[in-house]
mmCIF file of C-alpha atoms in Angstrom:
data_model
loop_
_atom_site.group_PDB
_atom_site.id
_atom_site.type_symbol
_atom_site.label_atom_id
_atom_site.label_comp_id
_atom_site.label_asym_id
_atom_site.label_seq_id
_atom_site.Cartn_x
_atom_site.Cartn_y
_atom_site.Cartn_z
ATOM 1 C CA UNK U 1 104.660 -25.771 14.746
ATOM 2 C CA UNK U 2 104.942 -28.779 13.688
ATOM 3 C CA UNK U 3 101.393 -30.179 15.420
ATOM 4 C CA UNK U 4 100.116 -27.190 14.001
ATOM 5 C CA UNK U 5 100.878 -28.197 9.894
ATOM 6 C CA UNK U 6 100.112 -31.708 10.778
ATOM 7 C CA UNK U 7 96.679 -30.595 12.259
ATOM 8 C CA UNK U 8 96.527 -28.133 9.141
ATOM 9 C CA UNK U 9 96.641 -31.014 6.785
ATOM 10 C CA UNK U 10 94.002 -33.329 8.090
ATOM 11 C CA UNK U 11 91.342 -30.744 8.623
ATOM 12 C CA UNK U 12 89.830 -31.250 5.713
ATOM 13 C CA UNK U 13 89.393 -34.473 5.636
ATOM 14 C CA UNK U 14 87.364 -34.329 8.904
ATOM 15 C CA UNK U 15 84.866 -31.757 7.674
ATOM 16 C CA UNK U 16 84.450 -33.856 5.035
ATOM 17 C CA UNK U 17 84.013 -36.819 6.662
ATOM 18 C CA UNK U 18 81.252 -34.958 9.039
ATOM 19 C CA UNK U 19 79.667 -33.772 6.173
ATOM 20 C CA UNK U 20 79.178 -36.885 4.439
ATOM 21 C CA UNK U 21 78.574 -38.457 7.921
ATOM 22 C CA UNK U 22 75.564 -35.938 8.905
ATOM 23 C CA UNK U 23 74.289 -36.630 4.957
ATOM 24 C CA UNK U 24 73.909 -39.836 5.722
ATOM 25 C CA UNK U 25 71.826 -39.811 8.302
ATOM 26 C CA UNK U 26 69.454 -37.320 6.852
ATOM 27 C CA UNK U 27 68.923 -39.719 4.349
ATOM 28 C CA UNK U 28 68.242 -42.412 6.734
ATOM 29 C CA UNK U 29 65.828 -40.557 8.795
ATOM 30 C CA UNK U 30 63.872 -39.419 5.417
ATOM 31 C CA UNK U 31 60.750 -42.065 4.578
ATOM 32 C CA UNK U 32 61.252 -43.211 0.856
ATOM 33 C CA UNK U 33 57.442 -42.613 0.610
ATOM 34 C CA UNK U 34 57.307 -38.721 1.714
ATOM 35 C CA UNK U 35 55.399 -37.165 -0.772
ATOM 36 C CA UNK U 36 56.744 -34.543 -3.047
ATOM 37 C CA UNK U 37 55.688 -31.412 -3.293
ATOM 38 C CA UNK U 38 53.135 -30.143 -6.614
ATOM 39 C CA UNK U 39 54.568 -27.067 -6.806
ATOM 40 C CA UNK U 40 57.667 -25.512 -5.256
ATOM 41 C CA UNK U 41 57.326 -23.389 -2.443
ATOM 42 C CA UNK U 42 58.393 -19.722 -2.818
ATOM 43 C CA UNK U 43 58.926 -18.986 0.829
ATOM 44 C CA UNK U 44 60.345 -21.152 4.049
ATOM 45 C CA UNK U 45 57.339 -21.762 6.261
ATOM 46 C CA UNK U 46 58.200 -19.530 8.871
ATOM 47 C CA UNK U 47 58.452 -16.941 6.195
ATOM 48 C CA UNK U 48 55.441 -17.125 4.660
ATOM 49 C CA UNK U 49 53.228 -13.934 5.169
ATOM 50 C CA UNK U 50 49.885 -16.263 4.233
ATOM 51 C CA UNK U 51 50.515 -18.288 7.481
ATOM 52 C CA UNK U 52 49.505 -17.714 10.898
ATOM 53 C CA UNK U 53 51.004 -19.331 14.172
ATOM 54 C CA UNK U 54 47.595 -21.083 14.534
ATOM 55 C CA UNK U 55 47.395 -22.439 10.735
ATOM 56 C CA UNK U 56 48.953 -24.824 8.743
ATOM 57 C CA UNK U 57 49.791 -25.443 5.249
ATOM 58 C CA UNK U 58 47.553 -28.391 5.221
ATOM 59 C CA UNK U 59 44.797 -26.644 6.778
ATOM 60 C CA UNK U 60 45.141 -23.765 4.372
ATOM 61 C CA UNK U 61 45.054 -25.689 1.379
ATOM 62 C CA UNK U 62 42.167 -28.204 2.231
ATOM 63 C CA UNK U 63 40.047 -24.778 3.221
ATOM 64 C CA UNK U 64 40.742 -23.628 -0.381
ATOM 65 C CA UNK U 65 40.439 -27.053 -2.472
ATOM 66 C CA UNK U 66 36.729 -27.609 -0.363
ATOM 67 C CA UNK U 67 36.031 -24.012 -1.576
ATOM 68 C CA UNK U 68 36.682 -24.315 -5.490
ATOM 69 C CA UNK U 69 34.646 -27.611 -5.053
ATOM 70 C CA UNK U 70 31.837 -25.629 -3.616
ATOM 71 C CA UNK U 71 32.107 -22.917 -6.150
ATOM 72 C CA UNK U 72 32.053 -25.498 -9.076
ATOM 73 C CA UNK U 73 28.959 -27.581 -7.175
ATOM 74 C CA UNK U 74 26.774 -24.087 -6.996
ATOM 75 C CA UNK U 75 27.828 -23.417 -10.469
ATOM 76 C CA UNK U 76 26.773 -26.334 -11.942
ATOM 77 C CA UNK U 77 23.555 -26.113 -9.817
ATOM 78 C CA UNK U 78 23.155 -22.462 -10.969
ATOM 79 C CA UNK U 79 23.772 -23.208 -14.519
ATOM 80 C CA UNK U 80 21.043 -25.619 -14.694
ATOM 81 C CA UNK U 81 18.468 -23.349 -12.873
ATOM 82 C CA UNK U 82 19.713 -21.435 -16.085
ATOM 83 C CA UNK U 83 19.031 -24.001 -18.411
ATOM 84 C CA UNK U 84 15.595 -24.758 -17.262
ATOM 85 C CA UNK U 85 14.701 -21.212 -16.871
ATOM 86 C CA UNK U 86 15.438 -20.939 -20.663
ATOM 87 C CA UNK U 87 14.230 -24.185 -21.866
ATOM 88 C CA UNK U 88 10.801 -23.160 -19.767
ATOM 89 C CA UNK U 89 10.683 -19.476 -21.402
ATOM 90 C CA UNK U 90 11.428 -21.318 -24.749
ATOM 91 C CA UNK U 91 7.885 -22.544 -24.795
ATOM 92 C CA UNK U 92 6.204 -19.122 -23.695
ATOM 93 C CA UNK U 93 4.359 -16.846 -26.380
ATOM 94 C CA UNK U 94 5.940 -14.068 -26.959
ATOM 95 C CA UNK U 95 4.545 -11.105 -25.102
ATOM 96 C CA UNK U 96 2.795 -8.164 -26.953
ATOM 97 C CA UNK U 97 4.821 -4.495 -27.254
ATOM 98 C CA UNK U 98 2.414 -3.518 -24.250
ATOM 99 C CA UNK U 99 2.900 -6.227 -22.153
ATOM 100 C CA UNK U 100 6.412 -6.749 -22.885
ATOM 101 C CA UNK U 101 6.879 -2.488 -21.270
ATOM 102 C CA UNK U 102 4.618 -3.694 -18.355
ATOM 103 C CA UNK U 103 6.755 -6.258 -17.487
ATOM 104 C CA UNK U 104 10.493 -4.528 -18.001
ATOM 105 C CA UNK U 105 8.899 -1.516 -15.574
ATOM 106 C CA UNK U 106 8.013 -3.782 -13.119
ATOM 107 C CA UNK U 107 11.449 -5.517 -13.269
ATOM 108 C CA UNK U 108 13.097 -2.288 -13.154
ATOM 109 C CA UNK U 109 11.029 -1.048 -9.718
ATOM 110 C CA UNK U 110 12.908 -4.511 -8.257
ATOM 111 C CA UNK U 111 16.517 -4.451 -9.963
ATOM 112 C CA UNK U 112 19.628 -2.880 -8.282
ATOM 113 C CA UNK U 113 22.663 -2.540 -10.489
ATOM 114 C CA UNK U 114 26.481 -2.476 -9.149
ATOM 115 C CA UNK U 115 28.272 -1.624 -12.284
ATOM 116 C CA UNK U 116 31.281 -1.487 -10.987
ATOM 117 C CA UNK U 117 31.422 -5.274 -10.573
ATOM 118 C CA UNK U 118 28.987 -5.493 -13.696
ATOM 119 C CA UNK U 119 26.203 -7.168 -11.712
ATOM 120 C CA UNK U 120 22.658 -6.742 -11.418
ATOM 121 C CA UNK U 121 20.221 -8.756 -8.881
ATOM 122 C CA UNK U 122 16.042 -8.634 -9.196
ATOM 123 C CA UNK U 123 15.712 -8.400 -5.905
ATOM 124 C CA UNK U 124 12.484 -10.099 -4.491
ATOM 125 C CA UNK U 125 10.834 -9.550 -1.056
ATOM 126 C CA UNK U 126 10.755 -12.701 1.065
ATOM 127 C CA UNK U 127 13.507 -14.576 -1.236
ATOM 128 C CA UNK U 128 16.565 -13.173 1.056
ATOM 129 C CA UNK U 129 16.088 -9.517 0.281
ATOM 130 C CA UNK U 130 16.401 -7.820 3.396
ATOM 131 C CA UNK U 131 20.156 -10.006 3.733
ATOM 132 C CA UNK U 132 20.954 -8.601 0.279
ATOM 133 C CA UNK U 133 19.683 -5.131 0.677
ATOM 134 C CA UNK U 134 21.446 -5.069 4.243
ATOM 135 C CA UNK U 135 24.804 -5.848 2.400
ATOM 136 C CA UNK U 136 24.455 -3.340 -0.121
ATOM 137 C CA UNK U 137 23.832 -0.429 2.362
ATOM 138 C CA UNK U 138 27.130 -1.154 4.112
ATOM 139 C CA UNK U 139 28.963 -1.796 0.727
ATOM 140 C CA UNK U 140 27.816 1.948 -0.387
ATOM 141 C CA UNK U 141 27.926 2.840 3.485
ATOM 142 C CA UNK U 142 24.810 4.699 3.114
ATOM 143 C CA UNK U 143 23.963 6.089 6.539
ATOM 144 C CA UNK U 144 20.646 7.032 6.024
ATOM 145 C CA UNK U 145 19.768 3.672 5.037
ATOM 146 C CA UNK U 146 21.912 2.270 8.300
ATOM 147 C CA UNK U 147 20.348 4.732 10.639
ATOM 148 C CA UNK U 148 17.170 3.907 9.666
ATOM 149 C CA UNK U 149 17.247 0.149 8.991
ATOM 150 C CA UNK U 150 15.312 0.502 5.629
ATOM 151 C CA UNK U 151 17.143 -1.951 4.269
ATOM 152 C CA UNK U 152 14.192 -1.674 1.178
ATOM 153 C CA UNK U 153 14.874 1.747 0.235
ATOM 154 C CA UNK U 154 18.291 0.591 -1.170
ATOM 155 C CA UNK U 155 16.357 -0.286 -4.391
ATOM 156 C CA UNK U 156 16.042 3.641 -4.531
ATOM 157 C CA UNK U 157 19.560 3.943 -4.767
ATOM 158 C CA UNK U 158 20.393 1.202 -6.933
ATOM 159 C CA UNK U 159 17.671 0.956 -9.389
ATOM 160 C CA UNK U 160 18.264 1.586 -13.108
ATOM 161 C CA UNK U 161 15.786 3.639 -15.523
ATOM 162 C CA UNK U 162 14.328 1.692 -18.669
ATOM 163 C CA UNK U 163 17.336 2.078 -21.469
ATOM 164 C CA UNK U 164 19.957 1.325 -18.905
ATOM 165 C CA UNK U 165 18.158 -1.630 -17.880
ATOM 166 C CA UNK U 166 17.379 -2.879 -21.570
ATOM 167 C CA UNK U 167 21.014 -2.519 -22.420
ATOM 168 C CA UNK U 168 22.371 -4.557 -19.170
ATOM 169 C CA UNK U 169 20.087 -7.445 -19.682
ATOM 170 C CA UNK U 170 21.967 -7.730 -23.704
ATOM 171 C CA UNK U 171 25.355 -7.113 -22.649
ATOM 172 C CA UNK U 172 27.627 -10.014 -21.773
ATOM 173 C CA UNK U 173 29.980 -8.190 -19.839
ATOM 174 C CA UNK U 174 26.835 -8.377 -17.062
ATOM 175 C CA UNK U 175 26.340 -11.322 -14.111
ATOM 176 C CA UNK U 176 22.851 -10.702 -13.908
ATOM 177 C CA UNK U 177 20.910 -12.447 -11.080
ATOM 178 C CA UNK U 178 17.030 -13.507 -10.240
ATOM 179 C CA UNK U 179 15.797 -14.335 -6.427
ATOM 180 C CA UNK U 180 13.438 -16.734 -6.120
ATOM 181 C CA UNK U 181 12.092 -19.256 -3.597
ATOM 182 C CA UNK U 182 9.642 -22.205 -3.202
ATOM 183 C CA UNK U 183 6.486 -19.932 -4.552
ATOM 184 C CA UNK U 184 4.202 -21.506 -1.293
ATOM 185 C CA UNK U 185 6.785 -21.165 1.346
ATOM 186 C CA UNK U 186 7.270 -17.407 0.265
ATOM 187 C CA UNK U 187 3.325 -16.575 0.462
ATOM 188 C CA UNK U 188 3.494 -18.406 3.803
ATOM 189 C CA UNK U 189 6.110 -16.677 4.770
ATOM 190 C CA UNK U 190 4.661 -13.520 3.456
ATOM 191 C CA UNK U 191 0.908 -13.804 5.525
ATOM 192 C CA UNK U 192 2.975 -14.524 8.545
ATOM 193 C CA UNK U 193 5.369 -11.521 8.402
ATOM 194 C CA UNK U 194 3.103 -8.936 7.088
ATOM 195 C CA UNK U 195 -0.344 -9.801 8.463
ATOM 196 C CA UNK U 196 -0.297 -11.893 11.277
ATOM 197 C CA UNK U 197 2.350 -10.826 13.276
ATOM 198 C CA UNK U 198 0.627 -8.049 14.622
ATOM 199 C CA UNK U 199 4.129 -6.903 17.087
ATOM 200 C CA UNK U 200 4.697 -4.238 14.416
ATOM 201 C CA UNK U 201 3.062 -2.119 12.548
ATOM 202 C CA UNK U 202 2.946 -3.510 8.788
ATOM 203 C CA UNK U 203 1.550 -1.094 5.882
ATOM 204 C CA UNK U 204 0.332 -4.722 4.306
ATOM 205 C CA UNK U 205 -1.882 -6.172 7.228
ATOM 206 C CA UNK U 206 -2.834 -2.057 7.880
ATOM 207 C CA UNK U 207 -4.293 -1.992 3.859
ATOM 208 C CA UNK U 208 -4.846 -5.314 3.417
ATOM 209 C CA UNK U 209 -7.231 -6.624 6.645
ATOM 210 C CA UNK U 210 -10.281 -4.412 5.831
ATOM 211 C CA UNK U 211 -10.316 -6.009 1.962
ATOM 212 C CA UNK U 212 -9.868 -9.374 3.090
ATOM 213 C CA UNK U 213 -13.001 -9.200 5.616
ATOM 214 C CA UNK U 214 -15.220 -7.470 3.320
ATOM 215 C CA UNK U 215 -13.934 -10.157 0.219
ATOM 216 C CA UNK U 216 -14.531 -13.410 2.561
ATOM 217 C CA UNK U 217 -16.841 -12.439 5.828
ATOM 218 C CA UNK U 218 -19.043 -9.809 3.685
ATOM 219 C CA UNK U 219 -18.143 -7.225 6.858
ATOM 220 C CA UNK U 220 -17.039 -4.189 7.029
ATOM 221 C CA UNK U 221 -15.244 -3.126 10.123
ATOM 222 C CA UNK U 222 -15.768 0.426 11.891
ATOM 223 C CA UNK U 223 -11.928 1.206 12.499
ATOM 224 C CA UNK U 224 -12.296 1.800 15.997
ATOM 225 C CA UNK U 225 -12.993 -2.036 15.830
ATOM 226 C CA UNK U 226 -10.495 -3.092 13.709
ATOM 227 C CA UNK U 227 -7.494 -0.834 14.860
ATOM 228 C CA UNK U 228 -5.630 -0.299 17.373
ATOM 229 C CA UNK U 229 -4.173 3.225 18.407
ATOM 230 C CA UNK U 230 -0.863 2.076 16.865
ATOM 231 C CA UNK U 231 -2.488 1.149 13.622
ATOM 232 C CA UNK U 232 -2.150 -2.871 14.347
ATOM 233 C CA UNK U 233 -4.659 -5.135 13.926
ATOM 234 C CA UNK U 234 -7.490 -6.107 16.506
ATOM 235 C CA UNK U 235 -8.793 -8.782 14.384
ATOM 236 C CA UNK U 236 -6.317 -10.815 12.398
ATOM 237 C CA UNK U 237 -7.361 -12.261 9.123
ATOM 238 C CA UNK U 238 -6.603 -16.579 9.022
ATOM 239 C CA UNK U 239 -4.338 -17.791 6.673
ATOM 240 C CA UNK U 240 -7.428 -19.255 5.134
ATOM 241 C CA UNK U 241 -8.737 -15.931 4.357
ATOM 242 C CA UNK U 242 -5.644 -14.699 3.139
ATOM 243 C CA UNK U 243 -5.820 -16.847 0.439
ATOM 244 C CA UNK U 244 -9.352 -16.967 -0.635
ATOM 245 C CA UNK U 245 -9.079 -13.222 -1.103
ATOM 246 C CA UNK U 246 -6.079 -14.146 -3.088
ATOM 247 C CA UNK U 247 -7.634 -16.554 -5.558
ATOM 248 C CA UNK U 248 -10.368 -14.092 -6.071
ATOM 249 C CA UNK U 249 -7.994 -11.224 -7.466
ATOM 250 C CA UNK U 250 -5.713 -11.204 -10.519
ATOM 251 C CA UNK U 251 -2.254 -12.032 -9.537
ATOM 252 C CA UNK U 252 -0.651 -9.187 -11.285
ATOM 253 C CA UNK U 253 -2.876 -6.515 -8.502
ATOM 254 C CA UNK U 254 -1.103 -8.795 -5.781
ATOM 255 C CA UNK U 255 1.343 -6.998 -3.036
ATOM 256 C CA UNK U 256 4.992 -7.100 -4.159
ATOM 257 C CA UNK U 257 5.631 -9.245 -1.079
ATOM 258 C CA UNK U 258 3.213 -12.501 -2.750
ATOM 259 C CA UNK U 259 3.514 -11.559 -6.160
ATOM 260 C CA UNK U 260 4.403 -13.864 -8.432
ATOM 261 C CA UNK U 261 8.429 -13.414 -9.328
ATOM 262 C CA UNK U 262 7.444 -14.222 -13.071
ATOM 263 C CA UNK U 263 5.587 -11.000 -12.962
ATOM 264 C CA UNK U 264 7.892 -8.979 -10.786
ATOM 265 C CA UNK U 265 11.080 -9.963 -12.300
ATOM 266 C CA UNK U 266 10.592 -10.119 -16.362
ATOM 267 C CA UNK U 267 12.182 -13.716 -16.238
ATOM 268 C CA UNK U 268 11.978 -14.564 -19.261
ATOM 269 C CA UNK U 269 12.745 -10.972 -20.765
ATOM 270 C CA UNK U 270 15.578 -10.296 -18.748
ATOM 271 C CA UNK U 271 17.966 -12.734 -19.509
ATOM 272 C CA UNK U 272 19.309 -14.513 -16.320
ATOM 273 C CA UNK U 273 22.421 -16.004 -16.222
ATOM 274 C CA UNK U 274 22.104 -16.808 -12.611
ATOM 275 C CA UNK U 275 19.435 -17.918 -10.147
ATOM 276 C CA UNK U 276 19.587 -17.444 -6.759
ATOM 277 C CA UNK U 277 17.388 -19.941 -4.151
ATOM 278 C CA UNK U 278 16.785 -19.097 -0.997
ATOM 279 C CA UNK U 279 16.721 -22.645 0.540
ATOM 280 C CA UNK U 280 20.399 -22.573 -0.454
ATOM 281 C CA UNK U 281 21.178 -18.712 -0.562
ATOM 282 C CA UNK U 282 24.287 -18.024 1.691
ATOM 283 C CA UNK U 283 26.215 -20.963 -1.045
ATOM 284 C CA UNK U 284 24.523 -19.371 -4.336
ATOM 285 C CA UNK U 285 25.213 -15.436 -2.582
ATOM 286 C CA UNK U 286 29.372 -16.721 -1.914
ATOM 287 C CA UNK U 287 29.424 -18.191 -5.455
ATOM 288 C CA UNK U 288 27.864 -14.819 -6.922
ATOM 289 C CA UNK U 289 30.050 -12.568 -5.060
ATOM 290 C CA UNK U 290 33.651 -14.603 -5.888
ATOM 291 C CA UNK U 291 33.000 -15.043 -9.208
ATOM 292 C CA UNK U 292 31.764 -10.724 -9.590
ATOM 293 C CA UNK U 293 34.786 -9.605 -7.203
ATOM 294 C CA UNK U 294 32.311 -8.446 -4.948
ATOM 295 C CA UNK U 295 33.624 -10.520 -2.683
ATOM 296 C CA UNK U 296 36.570 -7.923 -2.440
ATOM 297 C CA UNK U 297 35.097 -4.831 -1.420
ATOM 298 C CA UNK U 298 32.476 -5.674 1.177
ATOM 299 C CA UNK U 299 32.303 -8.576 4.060
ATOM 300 C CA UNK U 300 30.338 -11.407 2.849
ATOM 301 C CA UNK U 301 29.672 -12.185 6.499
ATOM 302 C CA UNK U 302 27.369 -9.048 6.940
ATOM 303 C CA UNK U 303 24.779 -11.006 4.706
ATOM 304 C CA UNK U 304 23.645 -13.130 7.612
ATOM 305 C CA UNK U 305 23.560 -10.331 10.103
ATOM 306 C CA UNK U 306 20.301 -8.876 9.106
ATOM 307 C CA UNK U 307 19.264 -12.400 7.447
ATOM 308 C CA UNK U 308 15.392 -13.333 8.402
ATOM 309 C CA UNK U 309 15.455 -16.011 11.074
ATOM 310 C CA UNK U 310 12.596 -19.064 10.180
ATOM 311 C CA UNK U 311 10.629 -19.648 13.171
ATOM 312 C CA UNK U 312 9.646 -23.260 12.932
ATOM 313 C CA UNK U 313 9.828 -26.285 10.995
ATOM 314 C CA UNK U 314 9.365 -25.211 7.709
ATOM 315 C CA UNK U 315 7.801 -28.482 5.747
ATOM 316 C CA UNK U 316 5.271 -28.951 8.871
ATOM 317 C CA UNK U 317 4.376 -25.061 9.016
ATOM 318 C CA UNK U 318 3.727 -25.883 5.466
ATOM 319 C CA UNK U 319 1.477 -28.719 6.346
ATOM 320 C CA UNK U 320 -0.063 -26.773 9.192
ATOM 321 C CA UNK U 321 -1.360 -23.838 7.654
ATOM 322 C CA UNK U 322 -2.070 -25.133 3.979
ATOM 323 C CA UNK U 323 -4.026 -27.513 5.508
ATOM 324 C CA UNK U 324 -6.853 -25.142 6.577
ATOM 325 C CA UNK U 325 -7.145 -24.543 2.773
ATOM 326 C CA UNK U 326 -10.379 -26.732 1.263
ATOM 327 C CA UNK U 327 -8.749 -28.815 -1.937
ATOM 328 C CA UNK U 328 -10.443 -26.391 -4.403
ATOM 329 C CA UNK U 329 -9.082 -22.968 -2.706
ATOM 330 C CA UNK U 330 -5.268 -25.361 -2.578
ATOM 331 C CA UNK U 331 -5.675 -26.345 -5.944
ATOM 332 C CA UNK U 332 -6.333 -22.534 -7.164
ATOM 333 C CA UNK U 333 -3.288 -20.839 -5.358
ATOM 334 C CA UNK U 334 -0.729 -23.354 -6.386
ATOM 335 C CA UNK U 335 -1.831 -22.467 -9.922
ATOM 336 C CA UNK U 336 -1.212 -18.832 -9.602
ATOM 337 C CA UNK U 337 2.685 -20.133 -8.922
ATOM 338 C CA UNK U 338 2.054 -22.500 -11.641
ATOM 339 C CA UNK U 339 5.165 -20.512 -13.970
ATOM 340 C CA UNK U 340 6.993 -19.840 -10.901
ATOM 341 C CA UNK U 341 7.334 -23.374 -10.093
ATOM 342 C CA UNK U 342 7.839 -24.213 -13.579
ATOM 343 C CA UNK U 343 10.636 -21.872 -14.891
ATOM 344 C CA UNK U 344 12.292 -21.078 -11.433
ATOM 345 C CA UNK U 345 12.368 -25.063 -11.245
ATOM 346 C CA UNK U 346 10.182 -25.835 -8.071
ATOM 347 C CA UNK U 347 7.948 -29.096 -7.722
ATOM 348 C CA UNK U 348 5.264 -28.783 -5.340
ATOM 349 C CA UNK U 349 3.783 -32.148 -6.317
ATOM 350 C CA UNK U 350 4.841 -33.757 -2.723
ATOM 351 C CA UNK U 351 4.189 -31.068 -0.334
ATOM 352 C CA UNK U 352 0.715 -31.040 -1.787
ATOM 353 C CA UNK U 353 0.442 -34.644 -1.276
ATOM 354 C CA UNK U 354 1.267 -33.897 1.979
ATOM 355 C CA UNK U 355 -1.020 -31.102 2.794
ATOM 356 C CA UNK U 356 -4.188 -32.820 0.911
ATOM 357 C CA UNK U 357 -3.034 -36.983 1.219
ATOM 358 C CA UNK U 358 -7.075 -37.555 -0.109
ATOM 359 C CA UNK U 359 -7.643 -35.337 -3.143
ATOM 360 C CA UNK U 360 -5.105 -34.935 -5.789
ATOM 361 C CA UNK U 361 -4.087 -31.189 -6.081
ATOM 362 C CA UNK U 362 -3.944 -30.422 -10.113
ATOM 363 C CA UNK U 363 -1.330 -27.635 -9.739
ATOM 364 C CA UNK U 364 -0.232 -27.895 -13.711
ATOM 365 C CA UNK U 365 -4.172 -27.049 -14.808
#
């Protein structure tokens, strides 16, 4: 018994003496330069329902600080397509009563509204709309559009009528977005999807083909000659023709697919807060869709699924084809896109070096 009280009374002191014994070497194994955390931590690590056996907390927050700097670098890049947008539609007339209702109509046949994000996109073929269009089917899950794969027809769906549209473009609860794209790469792109590739039927090359020839070779084509069963071409207009058929007609009778967006999109009517390029689309789309919420109810991913593959080098494509052009015929289409490359800020002044390195292509007029 007497072991026993004697044991008793120094107990104590030994726990205490581990105690301070294990606290000191914690404090030796810690580095004096271990950095201290910027914000407490709710949760143990191995609690944490954000983390995955594969992740880290370094790993998740460097994903997320690279993010907010991306979102901030495409804002700041979006805001001053903005800003020169504006400071280019500053210097516009006015339009007339007439032509200011022509060009809200014609805005309207491209615009799909989603207002339960408040956002509304002017949609413009061959500036990423088949990506966007694609998205929008499987946000709505529209099977008829996802049996059929016409992504287009979700304009249908989405479009607004005239007063609707007149009161989004005023209200500032609205994100409201314009597509554009280099204003020669898109009509290149254009003549290459919808008349020259001849591996599927296209309403454009179908319409189109018999115009050009009679416009530029003065013929007229029996269709037996210029059709096959299928309703493809036999004879393929050049790019060359394309575009001297182009310069001949007014740009506001052009195909929807080479149209000038000016004209399709009311840009300076409509009042963009947000302009979307394609040569840096999938950044502007993210930025677009985090900042609406959109982000939230449909998988961003989806947009590259149905996203038109380039075939090619773009800038010596560019070269190639534009190069069959004489100087007069290059000088006459870059002027159609003269406000296009203005307002949706695009320079074409080095490509056309490029294309013509001997004449000097006045694209300003």
């Amino acid at each position: 018994m007497t072991g026993y009280s004697g044991l008793r009374r120094i107990l104590p002191s030994v726990l205490l003496a581990l105690l301070l014994l294990n606290l000191l070497l914690f404090l030796l194994r810690a580095s004096p330069n271990d950095p201290v955390p910027s914000s407490p931590v709710s949760l143990p690590l191995a609690l944490s329902p954000s983390l995955t056996p594969d992740s880290s907390p370094t790993e998740h927050v460097t994903v997320r600080e690279n993010d907010d700097e991306v979102l901030r670098e495409t804002e700041r890049r979006l805001n001053g397509r903005v800003a020169v947008l504006r400071e280019g539609c500053g210097r516009e007339e006015k339009p007339s009563k007439i032509r200011a209702e022509t060009l809200d109509k014609t805005a309207i046949a491209r615009t799909e509204v989603l207002d339960e994000v408040r956002l509304s996109v002017c949609v413009v073929y061959k500036a990423g709309s088949t990506a966007w269009n694609y998205l929008m089917a499987h946000l709505l899950n529209n099977t008829v559009i996802l049996k059929s794969r016409k992504w287009y027809k979700m304009i249908d769906v989405l479009k607004p009528d005239l007063r609707r549209f007149r009161n989004i473009t005023s209200s500032r609860e609205y994100t409201r977005v314009l597509m554009a794209r280099d204003p020669l790469e898109r009509l290149l792109s254009a003549y290459r999807d919808r008349i020259q590739d001849q591996s599927h039927y296209s309403h454009q090359a179908h319409h189109y083909a018999p115009l050009i020839f009679h416009s530029v070779r003065g013929i007229r084509y029996p269709r037996r000659d210029l059709y096959l069963a299928n309703g493809t071409l036999r004879i393929v207009p050049t790019f060359s023709e394309f575009v001297r058929y182009l310069v001949k007609k007014m740009p506001e009778e052009y195909d929807p697919h080479w149209k000038p967006i000016h004209l399709l999109c009311a840009v300076c009517r409509a009042n963009y807060t947000a302009i979307v390029h394609t040569e840096t689309f999938q950044k502007d789309i993210h930025y677009i869709m985090k900042k609406t919420g959109l982000d939230t109810k449909v998988d961003e991913k989806l947009i590259n699924t149905e996203k038109n593959k380039g075939r090619g080098n773009t800038q010596e494509l560019l070269v190639t084809y534009y190069s069959t052009l004489d100087p007069l015929v290059l000088e006459q289409i870059a002027r159609v896109y003269k406000k296009d490359f203005i307002l949706l800020g695009y320079d074409p002044t080095s490509l056309l070096s490029r294309i013509s390195p001997n004449v000097t292509i006045d694209w300003r007029g």
